[in-house]
Short mmCIF file of C-alpha atoms in Angstrom, two decimals:
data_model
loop_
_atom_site.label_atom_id
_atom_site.label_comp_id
_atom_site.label_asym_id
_atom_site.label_seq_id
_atom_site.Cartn_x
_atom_site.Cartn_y
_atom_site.Cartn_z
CA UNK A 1 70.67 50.39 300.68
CA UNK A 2 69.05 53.44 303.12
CA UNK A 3 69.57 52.09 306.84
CA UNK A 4 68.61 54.22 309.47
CA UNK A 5 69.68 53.75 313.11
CA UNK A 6 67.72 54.24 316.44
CA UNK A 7 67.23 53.53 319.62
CA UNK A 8 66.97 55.03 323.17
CA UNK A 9 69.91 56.96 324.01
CA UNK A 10 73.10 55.83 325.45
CA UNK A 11 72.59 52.02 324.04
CA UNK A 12 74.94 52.56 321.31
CA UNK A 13 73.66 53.72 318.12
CA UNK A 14 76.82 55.63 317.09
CA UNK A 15 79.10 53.02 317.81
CA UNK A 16 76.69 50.30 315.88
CA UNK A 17 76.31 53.00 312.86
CA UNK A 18 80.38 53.70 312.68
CA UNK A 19 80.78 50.24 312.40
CA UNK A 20 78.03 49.84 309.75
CA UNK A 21 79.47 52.92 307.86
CA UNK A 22 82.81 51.39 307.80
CA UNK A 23 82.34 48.17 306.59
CA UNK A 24 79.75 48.72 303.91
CA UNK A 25 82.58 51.30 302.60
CA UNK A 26 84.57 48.35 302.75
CA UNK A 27 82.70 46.55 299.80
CA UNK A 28 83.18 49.36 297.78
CA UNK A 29 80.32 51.80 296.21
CA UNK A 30 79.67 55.40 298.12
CA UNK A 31 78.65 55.30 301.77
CA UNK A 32 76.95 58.35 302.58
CA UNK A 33 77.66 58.62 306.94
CA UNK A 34 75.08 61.40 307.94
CA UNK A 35 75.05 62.47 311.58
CA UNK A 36 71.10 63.18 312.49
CA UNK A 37 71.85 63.90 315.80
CA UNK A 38 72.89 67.10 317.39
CA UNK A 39 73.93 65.02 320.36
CA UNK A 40 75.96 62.48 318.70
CA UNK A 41 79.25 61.99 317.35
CA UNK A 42 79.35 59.54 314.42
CA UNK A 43 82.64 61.67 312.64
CA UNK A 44 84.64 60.54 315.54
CA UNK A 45 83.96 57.26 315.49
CA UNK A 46 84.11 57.10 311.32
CA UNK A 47 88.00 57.99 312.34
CA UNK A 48 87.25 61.81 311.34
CA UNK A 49 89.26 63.98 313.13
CA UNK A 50 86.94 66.10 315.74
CA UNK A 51 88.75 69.64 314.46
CA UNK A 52 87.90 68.27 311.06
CA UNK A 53 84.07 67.67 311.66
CA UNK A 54 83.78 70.89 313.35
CA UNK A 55 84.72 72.67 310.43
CA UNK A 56 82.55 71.00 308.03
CA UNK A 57 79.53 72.95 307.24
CA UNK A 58 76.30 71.62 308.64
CA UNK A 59 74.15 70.98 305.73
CA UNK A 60 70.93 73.51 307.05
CA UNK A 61 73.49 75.96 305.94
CA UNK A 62 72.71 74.62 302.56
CA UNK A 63 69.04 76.31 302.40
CA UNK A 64 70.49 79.29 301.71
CA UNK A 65 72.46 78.37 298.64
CA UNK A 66 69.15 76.69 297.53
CA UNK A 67 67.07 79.39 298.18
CA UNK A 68 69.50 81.74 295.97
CA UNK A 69 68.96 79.12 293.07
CA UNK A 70 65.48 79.18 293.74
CA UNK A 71 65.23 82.80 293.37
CA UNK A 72 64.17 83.58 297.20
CA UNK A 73 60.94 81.82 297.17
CA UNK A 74 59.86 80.40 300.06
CA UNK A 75 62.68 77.67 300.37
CA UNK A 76 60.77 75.04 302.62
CA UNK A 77 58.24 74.38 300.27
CA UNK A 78 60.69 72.91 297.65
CA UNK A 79 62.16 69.63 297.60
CA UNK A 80 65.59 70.89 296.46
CA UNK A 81 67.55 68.33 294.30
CA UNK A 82 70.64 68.39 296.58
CA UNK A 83 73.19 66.42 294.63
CA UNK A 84 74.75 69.36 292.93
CA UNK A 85 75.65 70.43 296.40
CA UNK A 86 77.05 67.22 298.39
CA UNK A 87 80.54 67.47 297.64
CA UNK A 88 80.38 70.93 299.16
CA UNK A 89 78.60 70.06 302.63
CA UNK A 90 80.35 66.26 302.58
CA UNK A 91 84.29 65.47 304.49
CA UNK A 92 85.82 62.54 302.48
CA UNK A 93 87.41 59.96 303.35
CA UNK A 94 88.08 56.91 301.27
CA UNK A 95 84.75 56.54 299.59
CA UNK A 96 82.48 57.55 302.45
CA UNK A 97 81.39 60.65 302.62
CA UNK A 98 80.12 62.28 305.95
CA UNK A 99 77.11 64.90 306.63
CA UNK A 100 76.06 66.62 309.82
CA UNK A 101 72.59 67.79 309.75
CA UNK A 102 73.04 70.86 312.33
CA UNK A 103 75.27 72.58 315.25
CA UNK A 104 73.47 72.17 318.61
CA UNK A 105 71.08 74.55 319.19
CA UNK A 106 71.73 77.52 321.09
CA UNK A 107 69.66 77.72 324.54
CA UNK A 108 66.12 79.98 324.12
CA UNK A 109 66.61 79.67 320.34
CA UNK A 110 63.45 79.62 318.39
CA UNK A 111 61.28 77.64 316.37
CA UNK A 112 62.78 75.18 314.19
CA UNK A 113 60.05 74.15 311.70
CA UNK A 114 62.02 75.97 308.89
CA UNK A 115 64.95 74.05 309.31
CA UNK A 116 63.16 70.92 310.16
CA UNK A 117 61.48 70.98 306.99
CA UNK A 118 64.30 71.93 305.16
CA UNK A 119 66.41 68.91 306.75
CA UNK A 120 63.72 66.42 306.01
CA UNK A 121 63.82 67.01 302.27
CA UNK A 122 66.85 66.98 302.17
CA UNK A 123 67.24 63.32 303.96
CA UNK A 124 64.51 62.50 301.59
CA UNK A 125 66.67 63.25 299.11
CA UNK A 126 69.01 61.47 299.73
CA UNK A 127 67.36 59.04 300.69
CA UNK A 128 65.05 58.55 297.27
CA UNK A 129 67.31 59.51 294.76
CA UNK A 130 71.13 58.21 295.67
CA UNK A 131 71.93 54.96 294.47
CA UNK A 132 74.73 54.71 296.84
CA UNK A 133 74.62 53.52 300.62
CA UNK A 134 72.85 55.82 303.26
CA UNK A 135 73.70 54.87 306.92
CA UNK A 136 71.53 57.67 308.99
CA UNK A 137 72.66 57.89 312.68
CA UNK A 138 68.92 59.45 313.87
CA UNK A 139 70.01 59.52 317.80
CA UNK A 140 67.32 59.32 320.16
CA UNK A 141 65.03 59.08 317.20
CA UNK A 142 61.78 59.77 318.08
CA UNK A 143 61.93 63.56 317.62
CA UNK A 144 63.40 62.93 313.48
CA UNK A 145 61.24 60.20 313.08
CA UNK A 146 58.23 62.12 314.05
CA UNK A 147 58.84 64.40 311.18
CA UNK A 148 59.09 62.18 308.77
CA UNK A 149 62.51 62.07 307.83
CA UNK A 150 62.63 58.25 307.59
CA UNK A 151 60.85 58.19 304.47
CA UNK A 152 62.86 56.14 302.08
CA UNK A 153 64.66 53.88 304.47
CA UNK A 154 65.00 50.14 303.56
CA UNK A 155 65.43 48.95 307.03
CA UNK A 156 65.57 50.53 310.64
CA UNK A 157 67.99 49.31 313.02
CA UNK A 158 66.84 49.47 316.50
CA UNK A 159 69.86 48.89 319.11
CA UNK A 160 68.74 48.09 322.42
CA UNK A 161 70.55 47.36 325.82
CA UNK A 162 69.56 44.56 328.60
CA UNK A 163 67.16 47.09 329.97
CA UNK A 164 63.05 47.13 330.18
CA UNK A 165 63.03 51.08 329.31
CA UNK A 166 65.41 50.58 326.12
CA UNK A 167 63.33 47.94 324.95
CA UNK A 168 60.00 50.01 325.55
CA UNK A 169 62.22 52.75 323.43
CA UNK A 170 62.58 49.93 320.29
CA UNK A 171 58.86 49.20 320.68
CA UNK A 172 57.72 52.66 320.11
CA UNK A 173 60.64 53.06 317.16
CA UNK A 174 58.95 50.09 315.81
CA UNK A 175 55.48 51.58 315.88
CA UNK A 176 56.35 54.80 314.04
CA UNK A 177 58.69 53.06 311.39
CA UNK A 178 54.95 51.40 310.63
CA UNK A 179 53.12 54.53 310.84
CA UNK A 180 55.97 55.66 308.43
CA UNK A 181 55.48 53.21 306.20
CA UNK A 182 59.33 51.81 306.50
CA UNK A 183 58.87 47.76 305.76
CA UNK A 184 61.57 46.44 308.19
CA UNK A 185 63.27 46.97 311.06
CA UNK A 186 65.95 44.63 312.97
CA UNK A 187 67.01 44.30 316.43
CA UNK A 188 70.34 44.71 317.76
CA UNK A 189 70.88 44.41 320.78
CA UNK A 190 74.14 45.66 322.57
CA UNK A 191 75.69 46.10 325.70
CA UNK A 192 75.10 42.59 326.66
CA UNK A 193 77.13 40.94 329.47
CA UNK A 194 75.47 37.48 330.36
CA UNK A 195 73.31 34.54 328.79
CA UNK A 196 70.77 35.34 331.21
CA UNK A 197 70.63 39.23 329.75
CA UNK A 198 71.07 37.67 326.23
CA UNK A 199 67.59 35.31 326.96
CA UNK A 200 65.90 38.75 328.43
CA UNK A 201 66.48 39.98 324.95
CA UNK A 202 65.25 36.89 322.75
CA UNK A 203 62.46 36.69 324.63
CA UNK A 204 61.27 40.41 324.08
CA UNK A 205 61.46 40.37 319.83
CA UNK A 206 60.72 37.39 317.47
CA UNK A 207 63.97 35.67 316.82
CA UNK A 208 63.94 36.55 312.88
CA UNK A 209 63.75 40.16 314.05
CA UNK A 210 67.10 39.86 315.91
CA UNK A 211 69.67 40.81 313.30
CA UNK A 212 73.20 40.02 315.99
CA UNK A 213 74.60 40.78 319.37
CA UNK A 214 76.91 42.87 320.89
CA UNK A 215 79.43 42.17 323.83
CA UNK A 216 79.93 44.62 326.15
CA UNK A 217 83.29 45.58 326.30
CA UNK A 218 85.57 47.33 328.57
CA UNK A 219 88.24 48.21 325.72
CA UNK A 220 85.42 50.50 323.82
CA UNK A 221 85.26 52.07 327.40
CA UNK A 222 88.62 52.84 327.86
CA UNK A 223 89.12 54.22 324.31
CA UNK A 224 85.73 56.31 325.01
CA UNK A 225 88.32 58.64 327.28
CA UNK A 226 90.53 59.42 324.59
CA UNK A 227 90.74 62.49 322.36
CA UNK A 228 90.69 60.42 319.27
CA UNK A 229 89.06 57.24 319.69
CA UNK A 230 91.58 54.11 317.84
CA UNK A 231 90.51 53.87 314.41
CA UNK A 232 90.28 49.78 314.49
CA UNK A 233 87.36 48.49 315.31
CA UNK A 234 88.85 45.48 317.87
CA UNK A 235 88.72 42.10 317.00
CA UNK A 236 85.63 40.34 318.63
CA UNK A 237 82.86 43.58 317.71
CA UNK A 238 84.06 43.84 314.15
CA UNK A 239 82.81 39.77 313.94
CA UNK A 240 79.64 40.51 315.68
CA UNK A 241 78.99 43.86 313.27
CA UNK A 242 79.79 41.69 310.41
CA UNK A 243 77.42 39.43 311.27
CA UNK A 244 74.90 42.31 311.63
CA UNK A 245 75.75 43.31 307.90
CA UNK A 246 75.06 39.87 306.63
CA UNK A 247 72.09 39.44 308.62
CA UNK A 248 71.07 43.04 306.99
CA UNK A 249 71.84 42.20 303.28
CA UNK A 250 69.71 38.56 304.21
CA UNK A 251 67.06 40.92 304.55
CA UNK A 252 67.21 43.91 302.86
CA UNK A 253 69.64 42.56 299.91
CA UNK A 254 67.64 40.00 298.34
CA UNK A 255 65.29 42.94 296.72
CA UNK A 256 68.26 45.46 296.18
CA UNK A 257 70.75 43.59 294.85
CA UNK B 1 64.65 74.72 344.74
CA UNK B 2 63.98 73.90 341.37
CA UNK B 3 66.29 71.50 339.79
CA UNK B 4 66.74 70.39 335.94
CA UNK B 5 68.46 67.12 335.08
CA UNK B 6 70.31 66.66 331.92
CA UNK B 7 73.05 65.08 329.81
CA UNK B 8 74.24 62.75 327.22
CA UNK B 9 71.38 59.94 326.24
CA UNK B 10 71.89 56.57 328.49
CA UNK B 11 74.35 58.21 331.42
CA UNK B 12 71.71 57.88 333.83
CA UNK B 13 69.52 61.13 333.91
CA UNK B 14 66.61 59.07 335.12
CA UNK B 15 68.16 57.45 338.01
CA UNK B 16 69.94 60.74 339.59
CA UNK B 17 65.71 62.31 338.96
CA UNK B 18 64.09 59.57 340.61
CA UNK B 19 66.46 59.17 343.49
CA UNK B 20 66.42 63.01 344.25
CA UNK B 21 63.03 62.93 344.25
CA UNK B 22 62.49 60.16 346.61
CA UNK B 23 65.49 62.31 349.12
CA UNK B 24 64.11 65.32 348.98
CA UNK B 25 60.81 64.15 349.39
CA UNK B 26 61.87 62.20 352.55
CA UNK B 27 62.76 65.92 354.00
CA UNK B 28 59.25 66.97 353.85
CA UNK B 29 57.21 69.23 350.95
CA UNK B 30 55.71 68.54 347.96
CA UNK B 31 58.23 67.47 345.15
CA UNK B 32 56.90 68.08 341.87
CA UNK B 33 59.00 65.19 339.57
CA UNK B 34 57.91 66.33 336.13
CA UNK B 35 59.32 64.17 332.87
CA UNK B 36 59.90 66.13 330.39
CA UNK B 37 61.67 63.45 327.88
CA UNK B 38 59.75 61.35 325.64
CA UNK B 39 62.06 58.71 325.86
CA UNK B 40 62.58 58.65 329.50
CA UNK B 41 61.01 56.51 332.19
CA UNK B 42 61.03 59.20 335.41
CA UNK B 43 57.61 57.56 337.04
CA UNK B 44 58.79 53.78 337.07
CA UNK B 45 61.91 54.93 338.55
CA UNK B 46 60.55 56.70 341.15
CA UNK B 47 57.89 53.83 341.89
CA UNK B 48 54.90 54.55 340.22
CA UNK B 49 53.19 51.27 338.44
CA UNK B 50 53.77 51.39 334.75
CA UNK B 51 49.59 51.09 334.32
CA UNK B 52 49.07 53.99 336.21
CA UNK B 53 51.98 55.75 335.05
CA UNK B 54 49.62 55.18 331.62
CA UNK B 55 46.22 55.93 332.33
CA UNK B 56 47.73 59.81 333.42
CA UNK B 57 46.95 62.53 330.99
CA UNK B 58 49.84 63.87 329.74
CA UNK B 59 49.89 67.88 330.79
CA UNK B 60 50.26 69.05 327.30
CA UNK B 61 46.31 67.93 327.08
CA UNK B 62 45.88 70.95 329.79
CA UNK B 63 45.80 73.30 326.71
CA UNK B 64 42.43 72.72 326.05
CA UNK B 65 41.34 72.83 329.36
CA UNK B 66 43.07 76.40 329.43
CA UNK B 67 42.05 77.38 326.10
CA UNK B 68 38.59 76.43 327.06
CA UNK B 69 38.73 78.85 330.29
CA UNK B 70 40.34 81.58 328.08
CA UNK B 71 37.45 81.93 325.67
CA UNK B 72 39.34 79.94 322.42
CA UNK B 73 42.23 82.61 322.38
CA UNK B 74 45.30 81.93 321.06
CA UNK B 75 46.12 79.47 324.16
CA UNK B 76 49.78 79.55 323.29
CA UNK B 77 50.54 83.33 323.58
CA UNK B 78 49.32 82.84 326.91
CA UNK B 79 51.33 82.22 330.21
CA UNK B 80 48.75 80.24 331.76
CA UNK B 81 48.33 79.94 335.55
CA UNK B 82 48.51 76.39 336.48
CA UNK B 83 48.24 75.82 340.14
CA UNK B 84 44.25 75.40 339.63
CA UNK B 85 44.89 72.71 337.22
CA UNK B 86 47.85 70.41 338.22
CA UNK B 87 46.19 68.10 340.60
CA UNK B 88 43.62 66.67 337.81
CA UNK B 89 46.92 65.71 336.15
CA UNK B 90 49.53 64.61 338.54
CA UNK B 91 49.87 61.28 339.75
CA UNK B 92 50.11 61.50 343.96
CA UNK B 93 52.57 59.21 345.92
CA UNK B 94 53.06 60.22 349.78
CA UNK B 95 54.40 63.86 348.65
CA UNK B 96 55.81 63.42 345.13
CA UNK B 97 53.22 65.21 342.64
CA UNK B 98 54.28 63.30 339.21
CA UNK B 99 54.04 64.78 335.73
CA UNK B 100 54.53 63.95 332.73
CA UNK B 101 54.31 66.27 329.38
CA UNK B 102 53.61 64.54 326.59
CA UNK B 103 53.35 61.31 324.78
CA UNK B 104 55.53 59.89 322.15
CA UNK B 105 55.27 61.43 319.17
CA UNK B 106 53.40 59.62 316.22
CA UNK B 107 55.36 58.82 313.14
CA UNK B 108 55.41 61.39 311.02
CA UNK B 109 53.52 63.91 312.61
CA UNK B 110 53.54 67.81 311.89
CA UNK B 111 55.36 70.55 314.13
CA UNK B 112 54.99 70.88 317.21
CA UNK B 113 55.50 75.02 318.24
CA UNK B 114 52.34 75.34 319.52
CA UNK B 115 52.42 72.48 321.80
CA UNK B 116 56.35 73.24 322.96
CA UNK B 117 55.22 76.87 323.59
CA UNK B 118 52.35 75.70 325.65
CA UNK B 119 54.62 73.48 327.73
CA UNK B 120 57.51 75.89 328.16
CA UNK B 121 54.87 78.55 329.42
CA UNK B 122 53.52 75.27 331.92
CA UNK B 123 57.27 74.11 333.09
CA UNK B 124 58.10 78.14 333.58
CA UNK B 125 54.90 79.17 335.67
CA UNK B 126 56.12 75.37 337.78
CA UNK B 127 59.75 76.50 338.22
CA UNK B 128 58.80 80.17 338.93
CA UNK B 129 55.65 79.95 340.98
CA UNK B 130 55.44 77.03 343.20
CA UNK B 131 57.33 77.30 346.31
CA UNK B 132 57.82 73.49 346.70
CA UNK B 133 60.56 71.89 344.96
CA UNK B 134 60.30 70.56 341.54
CA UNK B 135 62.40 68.17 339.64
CA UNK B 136 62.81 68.04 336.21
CA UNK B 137 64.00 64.95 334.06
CA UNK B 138 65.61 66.64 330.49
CA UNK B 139 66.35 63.78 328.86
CA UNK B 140 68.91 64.46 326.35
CA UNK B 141 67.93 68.23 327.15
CA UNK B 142 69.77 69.90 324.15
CA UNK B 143 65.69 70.24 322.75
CA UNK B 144 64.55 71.44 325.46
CA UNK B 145 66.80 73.70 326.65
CA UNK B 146 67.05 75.46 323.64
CA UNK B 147 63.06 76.35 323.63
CA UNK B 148 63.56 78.29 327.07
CA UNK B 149 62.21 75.86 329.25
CA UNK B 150 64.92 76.09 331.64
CA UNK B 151 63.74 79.48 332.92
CA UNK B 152 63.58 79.45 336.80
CA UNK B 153 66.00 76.71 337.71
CA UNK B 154 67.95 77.29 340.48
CA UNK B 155 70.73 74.49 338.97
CA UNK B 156 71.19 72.43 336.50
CA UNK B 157 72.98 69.12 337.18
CA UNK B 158 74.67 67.61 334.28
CA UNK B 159 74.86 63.73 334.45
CA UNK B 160 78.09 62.20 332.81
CA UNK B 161 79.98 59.13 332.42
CA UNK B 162 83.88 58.18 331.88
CA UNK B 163 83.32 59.17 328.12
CA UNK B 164 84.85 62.05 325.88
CA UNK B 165 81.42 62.21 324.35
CA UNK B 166 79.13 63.16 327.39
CA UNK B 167 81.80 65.08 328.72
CA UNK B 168 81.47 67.22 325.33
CA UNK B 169 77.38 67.00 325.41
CA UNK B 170 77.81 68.01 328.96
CA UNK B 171 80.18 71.22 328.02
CA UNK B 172 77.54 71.99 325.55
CA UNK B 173 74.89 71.76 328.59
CA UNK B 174 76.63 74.33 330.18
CA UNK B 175 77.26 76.85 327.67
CA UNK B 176 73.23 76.84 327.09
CA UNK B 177 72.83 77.09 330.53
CA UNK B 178 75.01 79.97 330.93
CA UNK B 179 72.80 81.48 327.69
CA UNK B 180 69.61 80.92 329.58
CA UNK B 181 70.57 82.61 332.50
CA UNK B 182 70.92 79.79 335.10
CA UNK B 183 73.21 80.49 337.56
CA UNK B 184 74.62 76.89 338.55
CA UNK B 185 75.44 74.25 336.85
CA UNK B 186 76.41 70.80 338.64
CA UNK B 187 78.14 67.40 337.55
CA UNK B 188 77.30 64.02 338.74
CA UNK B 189 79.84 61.38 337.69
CA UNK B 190 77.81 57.89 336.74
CA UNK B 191 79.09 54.26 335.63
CA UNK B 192 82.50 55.01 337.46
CA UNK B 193 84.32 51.51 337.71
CA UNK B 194 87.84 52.65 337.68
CA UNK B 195 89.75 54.91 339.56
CA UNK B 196 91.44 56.02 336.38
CA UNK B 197 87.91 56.82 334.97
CA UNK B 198 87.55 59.29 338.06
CA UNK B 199 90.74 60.62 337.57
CA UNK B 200 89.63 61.61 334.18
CA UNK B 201 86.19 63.27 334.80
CA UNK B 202 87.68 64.91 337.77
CA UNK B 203 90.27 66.66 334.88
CA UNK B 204 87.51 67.44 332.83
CA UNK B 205 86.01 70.00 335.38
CA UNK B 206 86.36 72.04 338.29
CA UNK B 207 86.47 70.37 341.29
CA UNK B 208 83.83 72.72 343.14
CA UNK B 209 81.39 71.83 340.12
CA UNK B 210 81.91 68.07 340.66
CA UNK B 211 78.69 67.21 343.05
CA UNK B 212 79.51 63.43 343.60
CA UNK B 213 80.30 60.09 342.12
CA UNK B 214 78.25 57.26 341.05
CA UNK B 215 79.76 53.91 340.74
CA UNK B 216 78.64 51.15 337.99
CA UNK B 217 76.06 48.78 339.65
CA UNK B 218 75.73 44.73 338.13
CA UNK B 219 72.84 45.11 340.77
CA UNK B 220 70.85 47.97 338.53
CA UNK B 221 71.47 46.23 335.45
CA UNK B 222 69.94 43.04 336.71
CA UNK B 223 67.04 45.36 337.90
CA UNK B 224 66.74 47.09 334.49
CA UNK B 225 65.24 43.44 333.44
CA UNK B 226 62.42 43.35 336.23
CA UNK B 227 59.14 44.65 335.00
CA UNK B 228 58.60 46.76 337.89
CA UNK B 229 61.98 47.76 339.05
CA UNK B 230 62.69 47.63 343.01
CA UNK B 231 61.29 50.58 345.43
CA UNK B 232 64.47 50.12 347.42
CA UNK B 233 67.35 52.39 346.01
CA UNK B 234 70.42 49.86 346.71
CA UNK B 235 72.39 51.24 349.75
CA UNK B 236 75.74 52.21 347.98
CA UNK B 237 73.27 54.46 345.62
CA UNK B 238 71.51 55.85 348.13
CA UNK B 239 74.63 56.98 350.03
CA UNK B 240 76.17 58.07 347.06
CA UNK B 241 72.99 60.34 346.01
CA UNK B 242 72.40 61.16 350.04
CA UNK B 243 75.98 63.43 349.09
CA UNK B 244 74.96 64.56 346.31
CA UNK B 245 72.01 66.02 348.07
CA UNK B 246 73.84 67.40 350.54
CA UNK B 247 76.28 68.96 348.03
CA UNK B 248 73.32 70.52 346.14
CA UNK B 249 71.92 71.90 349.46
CA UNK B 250 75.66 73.21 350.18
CA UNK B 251 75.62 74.96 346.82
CA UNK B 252 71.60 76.57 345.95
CA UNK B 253 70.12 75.82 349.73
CA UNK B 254 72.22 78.76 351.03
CA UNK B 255 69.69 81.41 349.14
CA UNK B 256 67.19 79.32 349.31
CA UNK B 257 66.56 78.40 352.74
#
């Protein structure tokens, strides 16, 4: 299974991806967690300590071990095989196994196309060849998608919030995951504090496209001031993710499993 | 003044644009309100109909105009005078001059250094030329920022909320802010609904840095719904941007006026 997750920013992707991450690694198998977004923070909320992620070795170092193999050619040509080199660029822990694409960028840094081509094979990769689970955490999204790293992905998640402009966001996701060919994508919608906001949503997607909701809750905010966020998901948004999963594997499962 | 506005995705960037753009237009001049984020949603916000927010061509369509009036040179080595060309592209209401740069992206498209070069050369000859004011919408901003176009602004105001995670996006704003050369940076606390919550953003900076407080609003969330979202800033907002204003003036007006 190759989820990825989007959405405009702020509506929750990292916290719906964590979640996703956690219990998929529950039922066993690999769960490769791969932070696609310089602006996000999905090791945190995995439970990976945030001196422990900021060690870990952004995987665009990994062109240049590639382009060593390769003998120096020109390394963003290739579609490097990079399973030989996961265990290197990956933190453990229990059977998931985290990735961060990149550092942030440093400001009046140059062109990126390099490394942006070098990222997307590598997410296609990952995404073509692994067998295991691939939960991709693609942040604001539209810049990644637009380069085609979503190749591969069985379904894209689309969180949106009670809010016109996150819900124009999900409709322009949804057009490029068809311009990318991807064959699904589900809604979920978070954030949501009143029937009246829930019927705003289920009027803006076909119902079969909603995959679950999410309360809004004022314990995620509280925790979201701590240095390291509580590993347990609480009660109430672990049932609604679970829900999500099923809902996902209803779609996505029938051909995969 | 020239102004950028950035942080975290979803902490309300848009909201602190528009409403500075509708203040400082109140105090007389043109006010250039340029959106520079894909994702973001500056012209409803600051009143323009969605429609005709639409039907505007998106400045990064000026580089034919200019490559057209610079014989079919290499348009993007060129730092391309754009006074002559802004009003066939702006979008005029009372004295805002709207902007926006660019579409979103198709899915899967190829790279875009040509364009981004084109626009950072448009946004600089904006921030450095005109003497009017000019507000700039980031979005997420870590993109941006790190192609240069931040050149020229007098401050950059860092949105956050009560979160560990834009407080660290926003820490990362400022240390490529402080690599670009801009001389002030800003924070504007948003979503406050606790006094603890203030406590804890006030810890996270310097208390001269801190240019106001923005408290959660049920009232813009029930907005967020409306296809065209109310004119009328609510009057707690308003007062609560009216200081920020003031604090901004306090801070960059000093040189400037």
């Amino acid at each position: 299974m190759k989820l990825a997750v989007s959405g405009k920013g702020g509506v929750g992707k990292t916290t719906v991806a964590a979640n996703l991450v956690k219990i998929f690694a529950q039922h066993g198998g690999t769960v490769y967690a791969i932070d696609a977004d310089p602006d996000a923070c999905l090791a945190a909320a995995i439970g990976i300590p945030e001196d422990e992620a900021a060690k870990l070795k952004p995987v665009v170092e990994m062109r240049d071990v590639i382009r060593a193999r390769s003998g120096g050619g020109v390394f963003y040509t290739l579609n490097p095989k990079v399973d030989d080199f996961i265990d290197d660029y990956s933190y453990k822990l229990g059977n998931i196994r985290f990735l961060r694409m990149g550092d942030p960028k440093k400001g009046g840094s140059e062109c990126y196309c390099r490394e942006n081509t070098f990222l997307n094979a590598l997410v296609t990769s990952l995404l073509l060849d692994q067998n295991d689970t691939v939960i991709m955490d693609m942040g604001a999204g539209i810049e990644h998608l637009s380069r085609g790293t979503a190749r591969g992905v069985d379904m894209m998640l689309i969180v949106v919030e009670p809010s016109r402009n996150s819900i124009n966001t999900a409709r322009q996701v949804e057009k490029m995951a068809g311009e990318l060919g991807i064959a699904r994508t589900g809604i979920i919608a978070n954030n949501v504090r009143s029937e009246k906001q829930i019927q705003f949503i289920t009027n803006c997607f076909p119902e079969k496209s909603i995959l679950g909701f999410i309360k809004f809750s004022e314990e995620l905010w509280l925790n979201a001031m701590e240095p390291s966020p509580a590993l347990e998901t609480e009660k109430e948004l672990l049932k609604e993710m679970k829900q999500v999963y099923l809902n996902i594997l209803g779609e996505v499962g029938g051909n995969k499993h």
